[in-house]
XYZ file of C-alpha atoms in Angstrom:
663
model
C -14.685 54.055 38.635
C -17.029 54.379 41.962
C -20.188 52.763 43.518
C -22.366 55.625 42.511
C -22.098 55.162 38.611
C -22.392 51.344 38.991
C -22.110 48.403 41.431
C -18.714 46.683 41.569
C -18.469 43.179 42.362
C -16.226 42.250 45.468
C -13.472 40.268 43.160
C -13.418 43.017 40.592
C -9.809 43.018 40.219
C -9.638 39.041 39.727
C -12.817 39.212 37.601
C -11.138 41.846 35.283
C -7.885 39.458 35.151
C -10.185 36.542 34.116
C -11.696 38.364 31.365
C -8.378 39.733 29.798
C -6.912 36.009 30.122
C -9.352 35.363 27.202
C -8.206 38.091 24.887
C -11.590 38.575 23.438
C -12.004 42.189 23.697
C -12.136 44.159 20.547
C -11.592 40.875 18.686
C -12.802 40.559 15.137
C -16.566 38.995 14.147
C -16.819 35.284 15.006
C -19.227 32.919 13.349
C -19.608 30.910 16.556
C -20.683 33.985 18.875
C -23.060 35.297 15.754
C -24.686 31.991 15.675
C -25.323 31.920 19.637
C -26.725 35.377 19.281
C -29.175 34.565 16.739
C -30.224 31.237 18.637
C -31.222 33.644 21.652
C -33.070 35.673 19.525
C -35.015 32.868 17.674
C -35.582 30.914 20.905
C -36.753 33.946 22.950
C -38.743 35.572 20.291
C -37.078 38.881 20.779
C -35.766 41.480 18.146
C -32.681 42.453 20.260
C -30.283 40.033 21.446
C -26.488 40.254 22.304
C -23.202 38.587 23.723
C -21.412 41.233 25.714
C -18.320 41.611 27.872
C -17.716 43.998 30.487
C -14.411 45.593 31.477
C -13.278 48.640 33.736
C -15.606 51.268 31.856
C -17.690 49.840 29.109
C -19.912 46.948 27.978
C -18.445 45.772 24.637
C -20.513 43.698 22.333
C -19.138 40.758 20.922
C -22.133 39.890 18.880
C -25.462 41.741 18.591
C -28.780 41.771 16.781
C -30.827 45.107 16.871
C -28.449 47.469 18.630
C -25.892 48.490 15.909
C -23.213 49.751 18.026
C -20.170 48.136 19.435
C -20.059 49.367 22.979
C -21.769 51.619 25.752
C -20.548 53.236 28.865
C -20.626 50.645 31.735
C -22.646 53.245 33.969
C -25.635 53.110 31.369
C -25.821 49.453 30.708
C -28.588 46.954 32.216
C -25.854 44.406 32.468
C -23.906 46.105 35.321
C -26.570 44.820 37.355
C -26.398 41.201 35.779
C -22.776 40.499 36.411
C -23.541 40.962 40.265
C -25.941 37.841 40.260
C -25.199 34.194 39.848
C -28.315 33.367 37.856
C -30.681 34.615 34.988
C -31.948 38.299 35.737
C -35.482 38.701 33.933
C -37.545 41.983 34.066
C -40.718 41.083 32.741
C -41.859 44.973 32.713
C -39.057 47.585 33.199
C -41.858 50.280 33.826
C -42.411 48.452 36.979
C -38.730 48.309 37.927
C -37.393 50.727 40.594
C -33.960 50.734 39.114
C -34.758 50.915 35.375
C -38.241 52.722 35.164
C -36.480 56.065 34.467
C -33.555 54.672 32.365
C -33.264 56.514 28.915
C -33.160 53.401 27.068
C -36.492 52.576 28.955
C -38.135 56.030 28.299
C -36.789 56.197 24.828
C -33.545 55.144 23.093
C -34.028 51.327 22.600
C -37.386 51.514 24.313
C -36.637 48.470 26.376
C -39.768 47.053 28.021
C -38.535 43.367 28.679
C -34.982 42.380 29.581
C -33.540 38.936 30.416
C -29.897 38.703 30.960
C -27.733 35.556 32.033
C -23.992 36.188 33.622
C -21.272 34.549 31.582
C -19.368 32.713 34.228
C -15.857 31.189 33.835
C -15.072 27.719 35.386
C -13.460 29.580 38.350
C -16.397 31.636 39.144
C -15.742 35.222 37.657
C -18.890 36.861 35.650
C -17.167 38.392 32.841
C -20.017 39.269 30.591
C -23.674 38.518 29.607
C -26.138 36.860 27.169
C -29.101 39.043 26.751
C -32.690 39.003 25.312
C -34.576 42.316 25.055
C -38.095 43.314 23.509
C -40.062 46.334 23.350
C -43.032 44.601 24.837
C -43.893 43.077 28.140
C -42.755 39.225 27.908
C -42.311 36.435 30.213
C -40.030 33.470 29.450
C -40.877 29.757 30.055
C -38.924 27.297 31.676
C -37.524 25.909 28.267
C -36.262 29.196 27.324
C -34.616 29.961 30.435
C -32.911 26.651 30.367
C -31.905 27.197 26.688
C -30.232 30.667 27.837
C -28.332 28.801 30.511
C -27.194 26.251 28.120
C -26.054 28.770 25.302
C -24.117 30.755 28.146
C -22.519 27.485 28.973
C -21.581 27.028 25.249
C -20.212 30.667 24.852
C -17.806 30.138 27.837
C -16.741 26.771 26.545
C -15.898 28.242 23.259
C -13.903 30.848 24.991
C -11.907 28.203 26.887
C -11.580 26.308 23.673
C -10.031 29.366 21.837
C -7.814 30.004 24.745
C -6.416 26.433 24.736
C -6.010 26.716 21.164
C -3.819 29.854 21.259
C -1.585 28.081 24.087
C -1.363 25.116 21.716
C -0.427 27.530 18.945
C 2.118 28.924 20.863
C 3.540 25.693 21.971
C 3.649 24.731 18.468
C 5.632 27.782 17.467
C 7.918 27.158 20.093
C 8.390 23.489 18.940
C 8.682 24.651 15.272
C 11.249 27.238 16.167
C 13.297 24.538 17.939
C 13.019 22.477 14.749
C 14.350 25.323 12.548
C 17.076 25.818 15.048
C 17.974 22.343 15.017
C 17.765 22.130 11.359
C 20.222 25.303 11.176
C 22.444 23.543 13.714
C 22.671 20.584 11.571
C 23.242 22.508 8.538
C 26.143 24.514 10.237
C 27.706 21.412 11.663
C 27.268 19.546 8.388
C 29.303 22.582 6.800
C 31.930 22.421 9.416
C 32.462 18.680 9.099
C 32.429 18.353 5.395
C 34.790 21.253 4.786
C 38.057 19.563 6.342
C 36.462 16.007 5.116
C 36.173 17.569 1.494
C 40.190 17.966 1.948
C 40.762 14.754 3.348
C 38.895 12.916 0.651
C 40.125 15.006 -2.014
C 43.795 14.685 -1.161
C 43.744 10.959 -0.611
C 42.146 10.869 -4.106
C 44.951 12.546 -5.729
C 47.332 10.363 -3.747
C 46.084 7.138 -5.111
C 46.904 8.851 -8.603
C 50.581 8.570 -7.782
C 53.448 6.116 -7.360
C 52.785 4.280 -4.075
C 54.070 1.004 -2.821
C 51.914 -1.687 -1.579
C 51.677 -0.508 1.986
C 51.057 2.961 1.417
C 48.206 2.105 -0.916
C 46.772 -0.001 1.855
C 46.961 2.965 4.224
C 45.637 5.270 1.627
C 42.620 3.045 0.929
C 41.971 2.794 4.595
C 41.738 6.468 4.948
C 39.396 6.569 1.823
C 37.189 3.949 3.644
C 36.981 5.971 6.817
C 36.002 9.025 4.998
C 33.175 7.474 3.198
C 32.144 5.985 6.361
C 31.843 9.398 7.763
C 29.975 10.777 4.946
C 27.482 8.004 5.341
C 27.082 8.965 9.019
C 26.467 12.674 8.155
C 24.179 11.769 5.450
C 22.047 9.764 8.014
C 21.705 12.745 10.237
C 20.659 15.053 7.500
C 18.086 12.706 5.899
C 16.719 12.382 9.525
C 16.238 16.219 9.984
C 14.835 16.369 6.470
C 12.296 13.788 7.297
C 11.278 15.396 10.506
C 10.959 18.808 8.919
C 8.781 17.382 6.198
C 11.488 18.639 3.648
C 12.088 14.986 2.224
C 10.137 14.581 -0.782
C 9.413 11.578 -2.813
C 10.248 11.622 -6.512
C 7.937 10.204 -9.225
C 10.148 9.608 -12.349
C 10.545 6.575 -14.883
C 13.610 4.222 -13.907
C 14.722 0.783 -14.934
C 14.094 -1.383 -11.587
C 16.203 -4.253 -12.639
C 19.245 -2.126 -13.413
C 18.619 -0.657 -10.065
C 18.561 -3.753 -8.358
C 21.610 -4.961 -10.273
C 23.578 -1.885 -9.155
C 22.812 -2.350 -5.441
C 23.937 -6.024 -5.761
C 27.184 -5.091 -7.690
C 27.677 -2.090 -5.257
C 27.766 -4.348 -2.191
C 29.899 -7.132 -3.497
C 33.237 -5.912 -1.895
C 31.632 -6.229 1.402
C 30.773 -9.932 1.042
C 32.949 -12.326 3.482
C 34.781 -15.143 1.754
C 32.284 -17.560 3.423
C 29.280 -15.906 2.277
C 27.071 -16.644 -0.831
C 25.540 -13.564 -2.040
C 22.413 -13.765 -4.214
C 19.790 -11.668 -6.383
C 16.698 -13.132 -7.074
C 13.986 -11.305 -9.555
C 10.696 -12.399 -10.517
C 10.767 -13.223 -14.173
C 7.418 -11.236 -14.467
C 8.748 -8.163 -12.950
C 8.784 -5.118 -15.353
C 12.045 -3.316 -16.349
C 10.541 0.132 -16.223
C 8.391 1.734 -13.186
C 7.701 5.031 -12.133
C 8.524 5.987 -8.608
C 11.903 7.037 -6.513
C 14.908 5.287 -7.730
C 17.157 7.138 -5.365
C 15.138 6.145 -2.303
C 14.749 2.502 -3.309
C 18.546 2.526 -3.817
C 19.051 3.912 -0.271
C 16.746 1.525 1.301
C 18.185 -1.653 -0.208
C 21.790 -0.422 0.247
C 21.121 0.113 4.018
C 19.204 -3.165 4.427
C 21.813 -5.327 2.244
C 24.695 -3.505 3.965
C 23.450 -4.562 7.174
C 22.657 -8.202 6.055
C 26.261 -8.564 4.756
C 27.887 -6.657 7.809
C 26.269 -9.296 10.276
C 26.556 -12.409 8.339
C 30.114 -14.079 8.261
C 29.061 -17.323 6.780
C 25.946 -18.662 5.064
C 23.915 -16.668 2.591
C 22.653 -13.008 1.765
C 19.872 -12.859 -0.503
C 17.914 -10.008 -2.155
C 14.711 -11.008 -3.799
C 11.833 -9.176 -5.591
C 8.587 -10.491 -6.696
C 5.236 -9.259 -7.924
C 2.275 -9.392 -5.376
C -0.164 -7.426 -6.873
C -1.053 -5.817 -10.284
C -3.875 -3.499 -11.492
C -4.222 -1.625 -14.673
C -2.003 1.203 -13.702
C 0.030 -0.149 -10.685
C 2.612 -3.158 -9.896
C 2.899 -3.991 -6.094
C 6.196 -5.549 -5.499
C 7.524 -7.431 -2.333
C 11.229 -6.794 -1.685
C 12.981 -9.296 0.688
C 16.562 -8.888 2.270
C 17.439 -12.289 3.937
C 20.683 -13.231 5.876
C 21.897 -16.176 8.087
C 23.664 -13.772 10.331
C 23.641 -13.370 13.980
C 20.144 -12.577 14.387
C 18.060 -10.031 16.455
C 17.063 -11.015 20.127
C 13.253 -11.281 20.386
C 12.869 -8.610 22.963
C 14.709 -6.130 20.643
C 12.702 -6.924 17.432
C 9.635 -4.366 18.412
C 12.249 -1.615 19.003
C 14.578 -2.319 16.220
C 13.261 0.610 13.770
C 13.680 3.179 16.501
C 16.231 5.937 16.373
C 19.547 4.947 17.680
C 18.500 1.558 18.449
C 21.145 -1.418 18.047
C 20.330 -4.982 18.561
C 22.494 -4.827 21.679
C 25.497 -2.842 22.994
C 28.077 -5.436 21.795
C 26.461 -4.742 18.051
C 27.798 -1.217 18.199
C 31.363 -1.822 19.489
C 31.723 -4.655 16.933
C 30.173 -3.610 13.982
C 29.690 0.278 14.266
C 26.993 2.225 12.977
C 24.674 5.107 14.087
C 21.649 3.263 14.839
C 19.699 5.805 12.250
C 19.760 3.419 9.309
C 16.694 1.425 10.138
C 14.615 4.456 11.347
C 15.466 6.190 8.264
C 14.650 3.169 5.882
C 11.225 2.872 7.911
C 10.379 6.275 7.259
C 11.341 6.325 3.871
C 8.847 3.174 2.966
C 6.266 4.841 4.928
C 6.626 8.064 3.042
C 5.895 5.719 -0.181
C 2.898 4.396 1.285
C 4.694 1.049 2.279
C 5.188 -1.038 5.292
C 8.354 -2.691 6.409
C 8.479 -5.803 8.821
C 11.223 -8.215 10.352
C 11.590 -11.922 11.155
C 14.455 -13.011 13.264
C 15.940 -15.786 15.256
C 19.181 -15.482 17.330
C 22.023 -17.279 15.630
C 19.859 -18.102 12.541
C 19.522 -14.790 10.857
C 16.898 -12.281 9.834
C 14.587 -11.346 6.917
C 13.586 -7.680 6.317
C 10.763 -7.310 3.848
C 8.511 -4.630 2.394
C 6.246 -3.563 -0.245
C 6.012 -0.755 -2.469
C 3.671 0.057 -5.188
C 4.962 1.821 -8.399
C 3.003 3.045 -11.239
C 3.394 1.365 -14.518
C 5.751 3.021 -17.227
C 4.892 1.000 -20.472
C 6.488 2.151 -23.714
C 8.842 4.620 -21.688
C 12.587 4.298 -22.274
C 15.216 6.548 -20.518
C 17.539 7.607 -23.075
C 21.097 7.675 -21.532
C 22.819 10.667 -22.745
C 26.735 9.979 -22.592
C 28.966 13.149 -21.648
C 30.460 14.784 -24.385
C 33.955 13.264 -25.241
C 35.213 16.524 -26.983
C 38.233 18.291 -25.749
C 36.923 21.166 -23.484
C 40.408 22.753 -24.225
C 42.300 25.170 -21.752
C 39.560 26.597 -19.590
C 40.107 29.316 -17.586
C 38.308 28.940 -14.206
C 37.852 31.161 -11.352
C 37.128 29.737 -7.998
C 35.561 31.852 -4.961
C 36.620 30.244 -1.894
C 37.800 31.307 1.478
C 39.151 28.231 3.143
C 42.969 27.459 2.362
C 42.776 23.546 2.319
C 39.880 23.500 -0.249
C 41.774 26.266 -2.231
C 44.996 24.002 -2.543
C 42.678 21.011 -3.233
C 40.826 22.547 -5.879
C 43.832 23.732 -7.706
C 45.448 20.547 -7.666
C 42.209 18.866 -9.174
C 41.793 21.697 -11.603
C 45.237 21.689 -12.834
C 45.188 17.779 -13.197
C 42.196 18.318 -15.461
C 44.310 20.837 -17.761
C 42.543 23.855 -16.877
C 43.919 27.180 -15.601
C 42.557 28.577 -12.122
C 42.729 31.743 -10.392
C 41.451 31.912 -6.602
C 39.368 34.699 -4.897
C 39.155 34.650 -1.260
C 35.408 36.065 -1.108
C 32.872 36.997 -3.551
C 33.762 40.715 -3.385
C 37.388 39.664 -4.615
C 35.732 37.348 -7.218
C 33.891 40.006 -8.653
C 37.086 42.283 -9.097
C 38.782 39.151 -10.710
C 35.761 39.022 -13.074
C 35.913 42.617 -13.708
C 39.563 42.366 -14.994
C 39.734 39.179 -16.667
C 38.031 36.674 -18.871
C 36.973 33.429 -17.542
C 34.873 30.499 -19.120
C 33.490 29.113 -15.637
C 33.089 30.095 -12.064
C 33.177 27.495 -9.069
C 31.333 29.428 -6.368
C 31.415 28.479 -2.653
C 28.420 29.396 -0.857
C 29.574 30.398 2.582
C 32.089 33.152 2.352
C 32.866 36.494 4.206
C 32.195 40.031 2.571
C 29.872 38.567 -0.101
C 28.402 34.941 0.160
C 27.875 32.765 -2.904
C 24.425 33.720 -3.212
C 25.048 37.541 -3.353
C 28.066 37.227 -5.496
C 25.960 35.089 -8.135
C 23.159 37.929 -7.930
C 25.465 40.725 -8.669
C 27.076 38.907 -11.644
C 23.519 38.166 -12.938
C 21.939 41.344 -12.354
C 24.584 44.071 -12.018
C 27.299 42.791 -14.581
C 24.632 40.917 -16.904
C 26.799 38.191 -17.253
C 25.790 34.600 -18.391
C 29.040 32.592 -17.475
C 28.376 29.404 -16.073
C 28.561 29.286 -12.464
C 28.743 25.846 -10.325
C 27.752 26.093 -6.739
C 30.376 23.992 -4.424
C 29.292 23.809 -0.773
C 29.305 21.617 2.165
C 26.110 23.422 3.518
C 23.970 20.495 2.300
C 20.298 20.521 3.670
C 17.003 20.155 1.378
C 16.247 23.366 -0.404
C 19.956 24.312 -0.928
C 20.007 23.168 -4.514
C 16.892 24.971 -5.569
C 18.015 28.154 -3.838
C 21.273 27.875 -5.830
C 19.294 27.594 -9.160
C 17.200 30.360 -8.303
C 19.971 32.816 -7.659
C 21.156 32.018 -10.811
C 23.543 29.101 -10.859
C 23.816 26.484 -13.312
C 24.792 23.409 -11.314
C 25.552 22.230 -7.736
C 28.419 20.077 -6.605
C 28.365 19.027 -2.647
C 31.508 18.676 -1.048
C 33.202 16.269 -0.277
C 33.245 16.196 -4.254
C 34.672 13.420 -6.346
C 36.807 14.561 -9.340
C 34.631 12.546 -11.583
C 31.469 14.370 -10.451
C 33.168 17.833 -10.613
C 34.237 17.106 -14.333
C 31.040 15.935 -15.198
C 29.273 19.129 -13.891
C 31.859 21.305 -15.605
C 31.209 19.318 -19.106
C 27.500 19.715 -18.499
C 27.543 23.531 -18.074
C 30.183 23.980 -20.733
C 27.802 22.299 -23.248
C 26.303 25.148 -25.302
C 23.010 23.317 -25.471
C 22.838 23.058 -21.635
C 19.917 24.410 -20.138
C 19.071 24.045 -16.490
C 15.393 24.373 -15.775
C 14.588 23.734 -12.019
C 10.761 23.406 -11.488
C 9.179 23.116 -8.117
C 6.673 20.318 -7.606
C 3.449 21.437 -6.035
C 1.620 18.908 -3.592
C -2.004 19.227 -4.045
C -2.780 15.939 -1.658
C -4.101 18.442 1.281
C -6.096 20.788 -0.820
C -7.860 17.864 -2.972
C -8.692 16.145 0.574
C -10.255 19.726 1.655
C -12.477 20.029 -1.561
C -13.376 16.226 -1.954
C -11.186 15.933 -5.188
C -13.346 18.690 -6.925
C -11.312 20.023 -9.527
C -13.306 23.532 -9.702
C -12.279 23.797 -5.939
C -8.659 23.242 -6.628
C -9.005 25.936 -9.563
C -10.544 28.464 -7.616
C -8.097 28.086 -4.863
C -5.124 27.913 -7.158
C -6.608 31.459 -8.663
C -6.899 32.897 -5.163
C -3.184 31.949 -4.272
C -1.972 33.336 -7.545
C -3.874 36.609 -7.058
C -3.417 37.324 -3.391
C -0.112 35.940 -2.196
C 2.336 37.839 -4.517
C 0.774 41.286 -3.246
C 0.799 40.003 0.415
C 4.536 39.055 -0.206
C 5.151 42.542 -1.542
C 3.550 44.047 1.614
C 5.438 41.814 3.900
C 8.800 42.832 2.234
C 7.833 46.750 2.734
C 6.816 46.201 6.309
C 10.150 44.334 6.790
C 12.207 47.042 5.278
C 10.450 49.741 7.587
C 10.628 47.296 10.830
C 6.837 47.459 11.370
C 6.520 44.454 13.334
C 2.981 44.488 13.664
C 2.162 44.278 10.319
C 5.035 41.716 9.354
C 3.688 39.444 12.392
C 0.149 39.627 11.014
C 0.997 39.137 7.384
C 3.151 36.349 7.983
C 0.594 34.425 10.035
C -1.838 34.944 7.438
C 0.150 33.757 4.516
C 1.380 30.794 6.639
C -2.117 29.336 6.234
C -2.255 29.940 2.603
C 1.250 28.255 1.842
C 0.038 25.399 4.113
C -2.859 24.507 2.098
C -0.550 23.875 -0.746
C 2.092 21.962 1.262
C 4.938 24.208 0.851
C 6.770 23.288 3.913
C 10.080 25.271 3.326
C 7.993 28.563 2.742
C 5.853 27.747 5.838
C 8.898 27.535 7.876
C 10.472 30.877 6.705
C 7.135 32.328 7.712
C 7.294 30.745 11.105
C 10.696 32.090 11.628
C 9.595 35.504 10.245
C 6.607 35.757 12.545
C 8.600 34.593 15.831
C 10.992 37.257 15.224
C 8.517 40.017 14.608
C 6.965 39.028 17.976
C 10.067 39.702 19.822
C 10.865 42.752 17.560
C 14.154 41.639 16.441
C 15.179 41.273 12.772
C 18.702 40.009 12.031
C 20.645 38.749 8.800
C 18.828 35.534 9.315
C 15.513 37.386 8.981
C 16.695 38.906 5.821
C 17.838 35.385 4.593
C 14.509 34.029 5.240
C 12.515 36.975 3.432
C 14.949 36.292 0.343
C 14.123 32.506 0.113
C 10.353 33.291 0.741
C 10.670 35.691 -2.087
C 12.255 33.474 -4.580
C 9.846 30.619 -3.434
C 6.820 32.459 -4.005
C 7.830 33.631 -7.372
C 8.430 30.202 -8.325
C 5.215 28.585 -6.925
C 3.273 31.451 -8.602
C 5.031 30.514 -11.818
C 4.321 26.832 -11.767
C 0.433 27.533 -10.707
C 0.038 29.918 -13.531
C 1.007 27.008 -15.863
C -1.500 24.696 -14.247
C -4.379 27.157 -14.624
């Protein structure tokens, strides 16, 4: 570039850097810029208008009317002069302008007779482009038109600044989301590492209780069991917190017996009652037996609140009470209260009592223990169900925690309890795929006690060899193993060996989505470690029942979609149809690009697909796409990326299947 071709601003290098900062060159059409161009054409009454940006060698049109091309060389553009100025450049008659009268686009070409251009000036003073109004006849703008051009120019710069800020925010958001995924992965791995030895501790102590013990030994064993169960509670608190933060904790909506649930909580915690404490349960006589909601989360909330009340109350009383405070044609609103006469909470601590890791005071932790996560999780669980929790307390007089929840009526619905089959299962031959020696020994003792025969494979590959040489009735499958993990092994058994043998997943890797992935891979049941003998036996009886069919069905959250469409059923139907039509094809393209290490295509497709899955609140699939996009950006695919691709594939297949049933 040189002065003969076109004038160069004194701050050209800084100007170009400012232009590139906006990342606007060669970008796709944008309605905001097109609308601004139309406004210029309308206000100035001209057939030609454009918004353009000028780099080293060209004038590139972001939006244009009446031009029909994307760019021209900088040396033939009128705007090469406009970016040298600080105000509007208006040439009423180009035939009379010494610099332009012989220009090819004046004497021919676009036959420009009138030109008005205003520089697009960044907040730090660099002219990166222009807004122009052009006509084939002599013209003069009035003051209102000139002011309008100035305002539109400022609007365009504001739009650029906004887009840049959004890009920066999105980048920060992706970093934050990546951190959440890393944290979830860390928690999952830590959960596995803690649960694996804990599984052996709890399992062997349970076996010990079934042997001849003297009183002292039994007391020691019970203490070990209590300590193990407390450790499990702490692990579950941490995992629940992770699920809530990542948006992966869902609230179920199923019929359940409310009175039985309350009685169960009451009976469960009786063992924790101090001898000088009166323990009560008061239920509104008008309260229904059956409601529709999340029984498990209500149980978790009440166990936590009541457990705290009993822990902090050494004399007096602890009372659980429930009463109806509202009723409509379809819903009951219930107020739950857990009241105690315990140590109370200092007034200055009340406002923070629901915050994470908060205890009433340090001495509370030393004397009573606890993670300080329980009340925070309780609050979030209640809020996820559109409820609110409050607390009243006085030091030395006790506390009352109370909250309201609304449940759907469940009239004429009864829950049939299906007892486990009492038929003798006989001498089952079971294959265990497990690499941990302690867990192998524990499983062998438990399975032998059940009266079954057991073979043990150190990994999935060895398990496949065992399976090809012997006949088994059932497989117990650990998920994390060397050589072939539980998922790969199950898929090989189902797809290559074409075997329908029941497979029970046994894993300490217990985060949201794990069970669903097990079922998608072809497993029939799921037993988390540490396992109880009764739970394992129940799972074995369940899958050995010839009439047993497990059907996992993903739940789709349409709340965001309905909010976007104003609860219009036609809008929902149209969006569902688009998803079903487009996403599987995009997923196939993504898979193909991934196999070819085509990082640009993977990044683009993952980013595009994420916006679609977000509309349907598919958080697990969205998290997979975030991770895949980030790894495409740094051009580094790993085994973890492949794992995310597999989860994404199974998830999309399941979602499309459910959506097709709804269409």
